[in-house]
Coordinates of N, CA and C in Angstrom, one line a residue:
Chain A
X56 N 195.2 211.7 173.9 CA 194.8 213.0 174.3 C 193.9 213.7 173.4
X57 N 193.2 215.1 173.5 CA 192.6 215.7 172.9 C 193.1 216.2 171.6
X58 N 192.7 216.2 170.5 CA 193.2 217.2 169.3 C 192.7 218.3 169.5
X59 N 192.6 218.6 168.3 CA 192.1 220.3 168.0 C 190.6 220.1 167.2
X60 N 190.3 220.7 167.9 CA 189.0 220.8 167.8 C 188.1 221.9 167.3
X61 N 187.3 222.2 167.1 CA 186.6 223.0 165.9 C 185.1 223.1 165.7
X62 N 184.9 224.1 166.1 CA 182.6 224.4 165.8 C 182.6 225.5 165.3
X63 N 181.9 225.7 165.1 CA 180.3 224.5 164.5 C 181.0 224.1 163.4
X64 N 180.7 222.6 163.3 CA 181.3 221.4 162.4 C 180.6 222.0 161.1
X65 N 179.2 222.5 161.3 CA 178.7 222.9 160.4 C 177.6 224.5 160.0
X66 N 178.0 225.1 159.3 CA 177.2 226.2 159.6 C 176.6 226.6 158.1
X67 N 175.1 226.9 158.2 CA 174.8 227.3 157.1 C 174.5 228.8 157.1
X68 N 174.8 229.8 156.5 CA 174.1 231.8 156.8 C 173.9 231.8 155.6
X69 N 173.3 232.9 155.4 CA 172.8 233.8 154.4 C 173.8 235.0 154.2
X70 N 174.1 235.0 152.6 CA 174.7 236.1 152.1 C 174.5 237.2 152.8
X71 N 175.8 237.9 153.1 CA 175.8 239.3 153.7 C 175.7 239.0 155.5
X72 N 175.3 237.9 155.8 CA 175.2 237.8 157.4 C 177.3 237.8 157.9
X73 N 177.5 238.0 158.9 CA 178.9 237.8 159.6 C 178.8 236.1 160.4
X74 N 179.6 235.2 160.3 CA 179.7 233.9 160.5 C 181.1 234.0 161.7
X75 N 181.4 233.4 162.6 CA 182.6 233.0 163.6 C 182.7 231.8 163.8
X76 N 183.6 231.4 163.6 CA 183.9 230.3 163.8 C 185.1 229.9 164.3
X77 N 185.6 228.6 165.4 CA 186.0 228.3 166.6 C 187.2 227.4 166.7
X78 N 188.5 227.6 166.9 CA 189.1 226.9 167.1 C 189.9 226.5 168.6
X79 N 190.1 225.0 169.0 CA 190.5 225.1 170.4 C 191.6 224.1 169.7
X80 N 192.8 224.8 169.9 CA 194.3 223.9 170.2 C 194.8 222.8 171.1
X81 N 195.8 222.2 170.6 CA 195.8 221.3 171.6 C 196.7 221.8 173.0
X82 N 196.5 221.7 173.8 CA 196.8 222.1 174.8 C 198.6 222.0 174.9
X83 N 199.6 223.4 174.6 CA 200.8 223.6 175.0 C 200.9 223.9 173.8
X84 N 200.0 223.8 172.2 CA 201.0 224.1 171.2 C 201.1 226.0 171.0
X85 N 201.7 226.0 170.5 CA 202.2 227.7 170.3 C 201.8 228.2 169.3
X86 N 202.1 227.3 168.1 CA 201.4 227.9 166.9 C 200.0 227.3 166.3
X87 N 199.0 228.3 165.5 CA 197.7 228.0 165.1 C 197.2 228.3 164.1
X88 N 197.1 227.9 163.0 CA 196.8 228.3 161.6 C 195.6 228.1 161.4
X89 N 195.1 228.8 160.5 CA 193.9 228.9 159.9 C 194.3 228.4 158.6
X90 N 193.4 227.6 157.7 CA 193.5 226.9 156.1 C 192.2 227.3 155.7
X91 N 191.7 226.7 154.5 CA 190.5 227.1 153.7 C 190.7 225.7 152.5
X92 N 189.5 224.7 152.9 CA 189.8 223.7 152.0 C 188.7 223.9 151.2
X93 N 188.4 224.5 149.3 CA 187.5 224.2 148.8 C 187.8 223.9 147.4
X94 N 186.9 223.1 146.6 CA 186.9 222.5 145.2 C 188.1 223.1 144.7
X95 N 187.7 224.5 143.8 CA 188.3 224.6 143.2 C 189.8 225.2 143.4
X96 N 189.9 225.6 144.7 CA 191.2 226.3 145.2 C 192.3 225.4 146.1
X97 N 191.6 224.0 146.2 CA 192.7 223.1 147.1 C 192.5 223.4 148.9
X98 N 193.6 223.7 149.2 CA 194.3 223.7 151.0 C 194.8 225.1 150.6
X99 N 193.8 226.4 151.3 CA 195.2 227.7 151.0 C 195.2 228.0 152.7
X100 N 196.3 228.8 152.8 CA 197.0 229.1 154.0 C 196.3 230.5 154.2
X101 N 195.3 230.4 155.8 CA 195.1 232.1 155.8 C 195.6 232.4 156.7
X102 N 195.8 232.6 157.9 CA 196.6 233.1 158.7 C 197.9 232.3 159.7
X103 N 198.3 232.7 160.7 CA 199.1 231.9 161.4 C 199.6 232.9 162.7
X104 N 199.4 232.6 163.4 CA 200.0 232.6 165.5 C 200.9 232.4 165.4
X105 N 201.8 232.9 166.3 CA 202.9 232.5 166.8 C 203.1 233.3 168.0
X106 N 202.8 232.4 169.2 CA 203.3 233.1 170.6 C 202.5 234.5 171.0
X107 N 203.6 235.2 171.1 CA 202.8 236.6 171.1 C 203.3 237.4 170.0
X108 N 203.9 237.0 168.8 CA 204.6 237.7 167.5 C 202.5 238.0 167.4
X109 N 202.8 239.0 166.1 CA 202.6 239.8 165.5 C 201.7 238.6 164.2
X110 N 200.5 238.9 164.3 CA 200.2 237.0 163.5 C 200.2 237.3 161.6
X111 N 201.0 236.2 161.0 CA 201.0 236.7 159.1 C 199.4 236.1 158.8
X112 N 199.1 237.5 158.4 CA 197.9 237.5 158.1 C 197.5 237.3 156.4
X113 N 198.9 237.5 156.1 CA 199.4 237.2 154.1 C 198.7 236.3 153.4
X114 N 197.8 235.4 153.8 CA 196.8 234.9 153.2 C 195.3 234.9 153.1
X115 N 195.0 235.9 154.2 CA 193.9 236.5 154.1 C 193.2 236.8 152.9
X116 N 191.7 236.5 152.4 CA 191.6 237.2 151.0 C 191.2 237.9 150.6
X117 N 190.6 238.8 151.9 CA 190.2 239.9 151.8 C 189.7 240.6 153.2
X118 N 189.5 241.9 153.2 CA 189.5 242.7 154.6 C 188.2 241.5 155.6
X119 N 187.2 241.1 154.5 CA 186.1 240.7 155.3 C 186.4 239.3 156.6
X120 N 187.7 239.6 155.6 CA 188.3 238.1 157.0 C 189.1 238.6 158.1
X121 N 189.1 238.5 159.3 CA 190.0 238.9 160.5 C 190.1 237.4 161.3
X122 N 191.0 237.2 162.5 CA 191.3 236.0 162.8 C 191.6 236.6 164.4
X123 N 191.7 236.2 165.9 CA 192.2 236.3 166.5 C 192.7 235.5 167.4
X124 N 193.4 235.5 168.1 CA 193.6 234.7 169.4 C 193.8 235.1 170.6
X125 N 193.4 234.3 171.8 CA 192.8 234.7 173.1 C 193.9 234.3 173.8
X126 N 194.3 235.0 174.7 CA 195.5 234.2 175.4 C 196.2 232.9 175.5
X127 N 196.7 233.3 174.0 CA 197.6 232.4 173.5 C 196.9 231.3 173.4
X128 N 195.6 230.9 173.0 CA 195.1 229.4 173.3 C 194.0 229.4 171.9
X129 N 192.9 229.7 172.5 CA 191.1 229.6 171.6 C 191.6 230.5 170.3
X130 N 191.2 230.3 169.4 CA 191.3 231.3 168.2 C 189.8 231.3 167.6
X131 N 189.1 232.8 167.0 CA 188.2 232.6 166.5 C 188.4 233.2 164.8
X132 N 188.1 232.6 163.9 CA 188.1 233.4 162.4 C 187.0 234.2 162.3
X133 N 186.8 235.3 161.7 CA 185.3 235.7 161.5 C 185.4 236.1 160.1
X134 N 184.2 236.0 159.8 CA 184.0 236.5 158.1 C 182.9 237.5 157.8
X135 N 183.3 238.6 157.9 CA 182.1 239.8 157.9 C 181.5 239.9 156.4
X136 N 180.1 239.9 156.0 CA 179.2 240.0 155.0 C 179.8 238.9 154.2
X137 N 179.3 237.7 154.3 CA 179.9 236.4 153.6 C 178.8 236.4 152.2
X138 N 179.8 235.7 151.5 CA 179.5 236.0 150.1 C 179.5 234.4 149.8
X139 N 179.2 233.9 148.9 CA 178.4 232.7 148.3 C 180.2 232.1 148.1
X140 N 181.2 232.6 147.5 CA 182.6 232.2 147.8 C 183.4 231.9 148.4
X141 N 182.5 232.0 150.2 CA 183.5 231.9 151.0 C 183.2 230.8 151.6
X142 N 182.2 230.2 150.3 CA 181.8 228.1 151.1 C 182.8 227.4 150.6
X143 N 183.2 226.6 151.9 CA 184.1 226.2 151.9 C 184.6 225.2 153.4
X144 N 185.3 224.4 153.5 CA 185.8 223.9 155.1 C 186.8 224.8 155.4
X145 N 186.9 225.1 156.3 CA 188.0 225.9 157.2 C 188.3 225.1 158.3
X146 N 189.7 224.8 158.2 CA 190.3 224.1 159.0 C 191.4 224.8 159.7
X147 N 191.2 224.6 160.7 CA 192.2 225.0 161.8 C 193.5 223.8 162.2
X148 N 194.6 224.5 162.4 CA 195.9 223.5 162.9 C 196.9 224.0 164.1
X149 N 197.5 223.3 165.0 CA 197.9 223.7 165.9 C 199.3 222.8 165.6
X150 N 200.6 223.6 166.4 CA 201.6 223.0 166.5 C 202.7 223.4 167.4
X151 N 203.7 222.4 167.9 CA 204.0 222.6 169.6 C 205.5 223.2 169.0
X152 N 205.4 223.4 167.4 CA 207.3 223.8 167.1 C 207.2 225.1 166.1
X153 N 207.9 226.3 166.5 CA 207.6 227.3 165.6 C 209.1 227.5 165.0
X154 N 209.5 226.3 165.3 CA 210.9 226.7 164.4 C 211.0 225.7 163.1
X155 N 212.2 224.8 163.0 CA 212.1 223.9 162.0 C 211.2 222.9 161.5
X156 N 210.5 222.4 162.4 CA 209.3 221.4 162.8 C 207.9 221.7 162.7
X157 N 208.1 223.5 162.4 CA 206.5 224.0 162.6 C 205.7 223.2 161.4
X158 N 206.1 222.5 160.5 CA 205.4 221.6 159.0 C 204.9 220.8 160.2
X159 N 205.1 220.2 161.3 CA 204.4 218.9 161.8 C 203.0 219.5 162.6
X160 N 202.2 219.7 161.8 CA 200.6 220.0 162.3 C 199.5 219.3 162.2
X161 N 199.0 219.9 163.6 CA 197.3 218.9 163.8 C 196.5 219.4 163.2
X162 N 195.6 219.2 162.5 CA 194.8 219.3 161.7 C 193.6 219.1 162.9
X163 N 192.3 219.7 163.0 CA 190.7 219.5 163.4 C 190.2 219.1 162.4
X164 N 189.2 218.9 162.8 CA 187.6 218.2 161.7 C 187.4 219.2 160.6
X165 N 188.0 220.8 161.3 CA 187.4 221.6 160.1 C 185.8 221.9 160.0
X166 N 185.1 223.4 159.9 CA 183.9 223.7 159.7 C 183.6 224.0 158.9
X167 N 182.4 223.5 158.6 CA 181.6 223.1 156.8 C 180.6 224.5 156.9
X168 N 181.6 225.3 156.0 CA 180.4 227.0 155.6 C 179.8 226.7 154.4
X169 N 179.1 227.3 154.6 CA 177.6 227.0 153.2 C 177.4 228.8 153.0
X170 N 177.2 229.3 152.5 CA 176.3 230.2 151.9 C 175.5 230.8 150.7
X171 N 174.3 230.6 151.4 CA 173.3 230.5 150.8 C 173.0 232.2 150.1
Chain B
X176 N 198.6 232.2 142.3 CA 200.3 231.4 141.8 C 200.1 230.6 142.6
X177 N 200.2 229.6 141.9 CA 200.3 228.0 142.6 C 201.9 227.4 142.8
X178 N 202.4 227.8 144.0 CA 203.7 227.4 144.0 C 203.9 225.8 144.1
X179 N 203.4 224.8 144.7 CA 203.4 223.7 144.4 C 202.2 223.0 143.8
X180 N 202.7 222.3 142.8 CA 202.3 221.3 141.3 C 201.8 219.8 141.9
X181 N 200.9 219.4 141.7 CA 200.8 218.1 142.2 C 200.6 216.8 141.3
X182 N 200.3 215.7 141.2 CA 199.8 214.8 139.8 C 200.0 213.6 140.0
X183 N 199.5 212.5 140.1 CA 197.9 212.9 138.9 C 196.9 213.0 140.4
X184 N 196.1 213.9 139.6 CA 194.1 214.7 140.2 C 194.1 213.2 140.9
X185 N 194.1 211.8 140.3 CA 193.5 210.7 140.5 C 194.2 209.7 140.6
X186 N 194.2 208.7 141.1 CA 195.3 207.7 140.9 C 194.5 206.5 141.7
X187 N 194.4 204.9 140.8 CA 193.6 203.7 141.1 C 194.8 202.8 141.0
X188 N 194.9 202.2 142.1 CA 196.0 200.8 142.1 C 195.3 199.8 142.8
X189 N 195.9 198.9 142.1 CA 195.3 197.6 142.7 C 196.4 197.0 144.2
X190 N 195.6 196.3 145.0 CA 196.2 196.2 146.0 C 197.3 195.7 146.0
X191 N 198.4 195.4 146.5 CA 199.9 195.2 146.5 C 200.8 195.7 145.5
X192 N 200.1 196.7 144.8 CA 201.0 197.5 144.1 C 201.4 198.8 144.4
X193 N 202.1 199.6 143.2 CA 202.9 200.8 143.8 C 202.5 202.0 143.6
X194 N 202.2 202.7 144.3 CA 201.1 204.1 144.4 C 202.5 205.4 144.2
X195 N 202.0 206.2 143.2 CA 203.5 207.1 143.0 C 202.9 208.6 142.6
X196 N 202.7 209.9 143.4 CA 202.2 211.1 143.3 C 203.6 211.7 143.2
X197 N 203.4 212.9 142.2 CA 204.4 213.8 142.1 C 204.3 215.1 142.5
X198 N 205.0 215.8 143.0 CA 204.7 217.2 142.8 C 206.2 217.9 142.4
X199 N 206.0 219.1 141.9 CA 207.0 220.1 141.9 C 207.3 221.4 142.3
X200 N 207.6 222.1 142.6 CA 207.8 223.5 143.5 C 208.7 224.8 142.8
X201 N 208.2 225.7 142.8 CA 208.8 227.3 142.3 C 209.9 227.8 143.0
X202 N 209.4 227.7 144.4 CA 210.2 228.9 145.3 C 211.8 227.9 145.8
X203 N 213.0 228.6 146.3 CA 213.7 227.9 146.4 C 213.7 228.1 148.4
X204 N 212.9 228.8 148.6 CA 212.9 229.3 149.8 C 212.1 228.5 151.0
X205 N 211.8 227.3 150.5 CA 211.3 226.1 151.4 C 212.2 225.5 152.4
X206 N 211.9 225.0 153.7 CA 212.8 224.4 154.3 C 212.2 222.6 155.0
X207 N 210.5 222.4 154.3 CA 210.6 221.0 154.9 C 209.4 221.0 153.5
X208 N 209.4 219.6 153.3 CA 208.7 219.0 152.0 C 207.5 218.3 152.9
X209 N 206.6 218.5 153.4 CA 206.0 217.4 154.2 C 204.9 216.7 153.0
X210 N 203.8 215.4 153.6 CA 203.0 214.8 152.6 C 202.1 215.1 154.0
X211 N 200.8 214.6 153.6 CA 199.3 214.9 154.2 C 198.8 213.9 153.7
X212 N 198.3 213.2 154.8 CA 196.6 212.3 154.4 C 195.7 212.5 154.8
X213 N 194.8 212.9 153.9 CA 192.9 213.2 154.4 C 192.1 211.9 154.0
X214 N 191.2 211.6 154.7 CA 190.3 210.6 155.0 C 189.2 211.7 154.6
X215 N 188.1 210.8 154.4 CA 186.7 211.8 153.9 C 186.3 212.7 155.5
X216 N 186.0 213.8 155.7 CA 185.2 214.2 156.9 C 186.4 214.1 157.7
X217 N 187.7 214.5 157.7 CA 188.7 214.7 158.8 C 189.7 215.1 157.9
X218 N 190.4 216.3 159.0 CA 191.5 217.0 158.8 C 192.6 216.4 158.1
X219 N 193.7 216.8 157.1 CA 194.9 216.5 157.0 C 195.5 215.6 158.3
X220 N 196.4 215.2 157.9 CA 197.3 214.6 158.9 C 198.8 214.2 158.3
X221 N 199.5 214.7 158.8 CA 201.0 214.5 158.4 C 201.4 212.8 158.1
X222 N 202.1 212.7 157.4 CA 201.7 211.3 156.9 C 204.1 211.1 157.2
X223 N 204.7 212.1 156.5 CA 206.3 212.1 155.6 C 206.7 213.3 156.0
X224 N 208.1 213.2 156.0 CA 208.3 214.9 155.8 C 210.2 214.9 155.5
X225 N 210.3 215.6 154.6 CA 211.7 215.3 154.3 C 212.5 217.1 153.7
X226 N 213.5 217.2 154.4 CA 214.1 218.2 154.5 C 215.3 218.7 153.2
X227 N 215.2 219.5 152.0 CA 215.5 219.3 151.1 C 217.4 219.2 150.7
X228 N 217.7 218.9 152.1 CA 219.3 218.2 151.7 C 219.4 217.1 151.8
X229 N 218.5 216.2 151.7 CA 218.7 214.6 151.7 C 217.3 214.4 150.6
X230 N 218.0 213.1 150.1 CA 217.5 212.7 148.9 C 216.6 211.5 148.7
X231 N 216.3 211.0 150.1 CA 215.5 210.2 150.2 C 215.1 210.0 151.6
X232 N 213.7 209.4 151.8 CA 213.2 209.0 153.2 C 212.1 208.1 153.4
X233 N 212.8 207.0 154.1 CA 211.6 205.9 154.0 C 211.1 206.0 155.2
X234 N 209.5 205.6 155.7 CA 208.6 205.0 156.6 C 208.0 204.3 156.5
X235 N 208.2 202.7 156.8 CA 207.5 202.3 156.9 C 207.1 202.0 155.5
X236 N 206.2 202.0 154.7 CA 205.6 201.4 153.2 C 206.0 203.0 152.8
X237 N 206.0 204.0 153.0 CA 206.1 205.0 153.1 C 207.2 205.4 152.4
X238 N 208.1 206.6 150.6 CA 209.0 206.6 151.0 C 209.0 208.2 150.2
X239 N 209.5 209.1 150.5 CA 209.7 210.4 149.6 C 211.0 210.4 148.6
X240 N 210.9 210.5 147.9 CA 212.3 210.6 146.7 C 212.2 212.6 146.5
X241 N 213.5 213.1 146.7 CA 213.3 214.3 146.7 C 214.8 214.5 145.6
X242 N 214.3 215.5 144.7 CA 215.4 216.2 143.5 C 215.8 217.3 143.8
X243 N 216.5 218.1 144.5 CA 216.7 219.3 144.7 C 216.9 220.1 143.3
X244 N 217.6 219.8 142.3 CA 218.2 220.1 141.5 C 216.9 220.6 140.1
X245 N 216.0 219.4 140.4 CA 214.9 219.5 139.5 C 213.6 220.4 140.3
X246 N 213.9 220.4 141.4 CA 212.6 220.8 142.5 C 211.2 220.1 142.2
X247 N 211.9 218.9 142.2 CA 210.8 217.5 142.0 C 210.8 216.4 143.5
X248 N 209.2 216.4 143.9 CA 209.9 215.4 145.2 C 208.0 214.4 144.4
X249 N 208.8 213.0 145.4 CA 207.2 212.2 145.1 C 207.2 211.7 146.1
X250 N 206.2 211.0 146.4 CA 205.6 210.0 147.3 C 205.6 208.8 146.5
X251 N 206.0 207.8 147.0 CA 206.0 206.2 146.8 C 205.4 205.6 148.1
X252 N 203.9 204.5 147.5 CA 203.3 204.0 148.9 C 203.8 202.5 147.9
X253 N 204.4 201.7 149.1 CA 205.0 200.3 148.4 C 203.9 199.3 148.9
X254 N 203.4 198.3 148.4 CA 202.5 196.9 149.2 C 200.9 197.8 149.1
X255 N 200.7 198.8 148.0 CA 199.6 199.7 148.4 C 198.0 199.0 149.1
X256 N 197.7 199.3 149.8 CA 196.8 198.6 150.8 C 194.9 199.5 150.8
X257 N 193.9 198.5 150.8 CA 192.7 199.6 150.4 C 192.4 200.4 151.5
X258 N 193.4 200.1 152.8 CA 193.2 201.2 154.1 C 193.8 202.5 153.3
X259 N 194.8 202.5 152.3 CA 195.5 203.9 152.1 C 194.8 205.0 151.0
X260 N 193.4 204.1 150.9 CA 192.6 204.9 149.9 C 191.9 206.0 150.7
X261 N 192.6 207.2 150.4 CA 192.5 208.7 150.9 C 193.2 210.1 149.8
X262 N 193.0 211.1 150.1 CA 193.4 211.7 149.6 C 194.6 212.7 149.9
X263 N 196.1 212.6 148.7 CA 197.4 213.0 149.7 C 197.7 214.5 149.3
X264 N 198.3 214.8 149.7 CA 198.7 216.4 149.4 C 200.2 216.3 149.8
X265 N 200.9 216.8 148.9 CA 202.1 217.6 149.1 C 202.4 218.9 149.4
X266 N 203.5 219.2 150.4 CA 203.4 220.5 150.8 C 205.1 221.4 150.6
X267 N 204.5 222.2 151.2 CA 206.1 223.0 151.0 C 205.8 223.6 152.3
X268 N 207.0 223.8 152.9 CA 206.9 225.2 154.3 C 207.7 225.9 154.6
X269 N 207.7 226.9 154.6 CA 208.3 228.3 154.6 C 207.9 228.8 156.3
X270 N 208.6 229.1 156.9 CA 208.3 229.3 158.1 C 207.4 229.0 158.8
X271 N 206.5 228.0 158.8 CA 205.8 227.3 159.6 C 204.4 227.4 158.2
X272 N 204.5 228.4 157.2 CA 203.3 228.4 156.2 C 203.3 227.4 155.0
X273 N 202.3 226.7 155.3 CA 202.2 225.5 154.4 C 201.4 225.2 153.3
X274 N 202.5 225.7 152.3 CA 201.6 225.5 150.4 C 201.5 224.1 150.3
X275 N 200.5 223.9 149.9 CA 199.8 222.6 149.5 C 199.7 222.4 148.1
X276 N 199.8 221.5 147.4 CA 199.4 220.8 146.3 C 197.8 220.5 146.2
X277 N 197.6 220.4 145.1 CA 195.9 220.5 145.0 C 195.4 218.8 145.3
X278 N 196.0 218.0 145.6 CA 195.8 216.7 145.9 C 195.6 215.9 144.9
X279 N 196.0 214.5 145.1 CA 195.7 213.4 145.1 C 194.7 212.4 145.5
X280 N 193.5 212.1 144.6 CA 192.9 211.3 145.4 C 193.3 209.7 145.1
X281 N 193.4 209.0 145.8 CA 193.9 207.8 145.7 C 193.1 206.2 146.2
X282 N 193.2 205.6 145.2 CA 191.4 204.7 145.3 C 192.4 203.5 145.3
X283 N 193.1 202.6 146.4 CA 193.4 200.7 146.1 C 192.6 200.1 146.3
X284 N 192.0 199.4 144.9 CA 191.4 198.4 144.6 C 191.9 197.1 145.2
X285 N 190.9 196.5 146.0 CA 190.7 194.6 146.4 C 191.2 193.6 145.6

């Protein structure tokens, strides 16, 4: 079946432009996280869905990041005025258990930000 | 704050031998230990996952040794194979939010 999936695989902007970027779940899972894979910082956690809760947004790293999701499914990240620190892959994950099980997650390809 | 510890940055085994990453953890407020394998150009993928009242868990070549006591867990890849040359991550999760270790990359040599 389909994974989770993710565009633009790759995107390059210019400092200070706003960037969005795409996540599609696997079809039925409930929960959807946002990650941030770069050099020197590892896998960090930025947000997370659940259902219709209230989404922890506790890893956010700053205001310029917001995250949403669309009837319970599409999620988009956005990064307002991106700064040369926010290159990086951003990986999106979906999962069908928001209880004990929520650790078993799909991981996408992840979108490769550049800023230049 | 880096709640989970990972080690070693690198790790080279030759094939049929024993591949062994550690990590360690701060908070006591975890409720699943999972492992991650990334491939170059693709997402994590859940590899283990072991729940911290049991003390061990095998899959397959696969096996986690978990310390509650020390808040030490590792990965053991047994018969290590050059398909398992990827890079692993240990995690913690706390209500579905998943601290990672800074990875492992892992090279078996032919």
């Amino acid at each position: 079946g389909a994974g989770v999936s993710q565009s633009p695989s790759n995107k390059v902007t210019e400092k200070g432009k706003d960037v969005e970027l795409r996540c599609d779940p696997i079809s039925g899972h409930t929960a959807l996280y946002w990650y941030r894979q770069s050099l020197g910082q590892g896998l960090e956690f930025l947000i997370y869905f659940q259902g219709n809760s209230a989404p922890d947004k506790s890893g956010l790293p700053s205001d310029r990041f917001s995250a949403e999701r669309t009837g319970g499914s599409v999620s988009t990240l956005t990064i307002q005025r991106t700064q040369q620190e926010d290159s990086a892959v951003y990986l999106c994950a979906s999962s069908p258990d928001s209880g004990a099980k929520s650790y078993e997650q799909y991981f996408g390809p992840g979108t490769r930000l550049t800023v230049t | 704050q880096q709640q989970v510890k990972q080690s070693p940055q690198s790790l080279i085994v030759q094939k049929g031998g024993i591949s062994i990453i550690n990590c360690a953890y701060e908070n006591t407020a975890f409720d699943y230990f999972p492992w991650y394998q990334q491939f170059p150009g693709k997402g994590p993928a859940l590899l283990i996952a072991i729940r911290p009242d049991v003390s061990e868990k095998k899959e397959g070549r696969f096996t986690i040794s978990f310390n509650k006591s020390a808040k030490q867990f590792s990965l053991h890849i047994m018969d290590s194979q050059p398909g398992d040359s990827a890079t692993y991550f240990c995690a913690a999760s706390r209500r579905g939010k998943l601290i990672f270790g800074q990875g492992t990359e892992l090279s078996v040599k032919p």
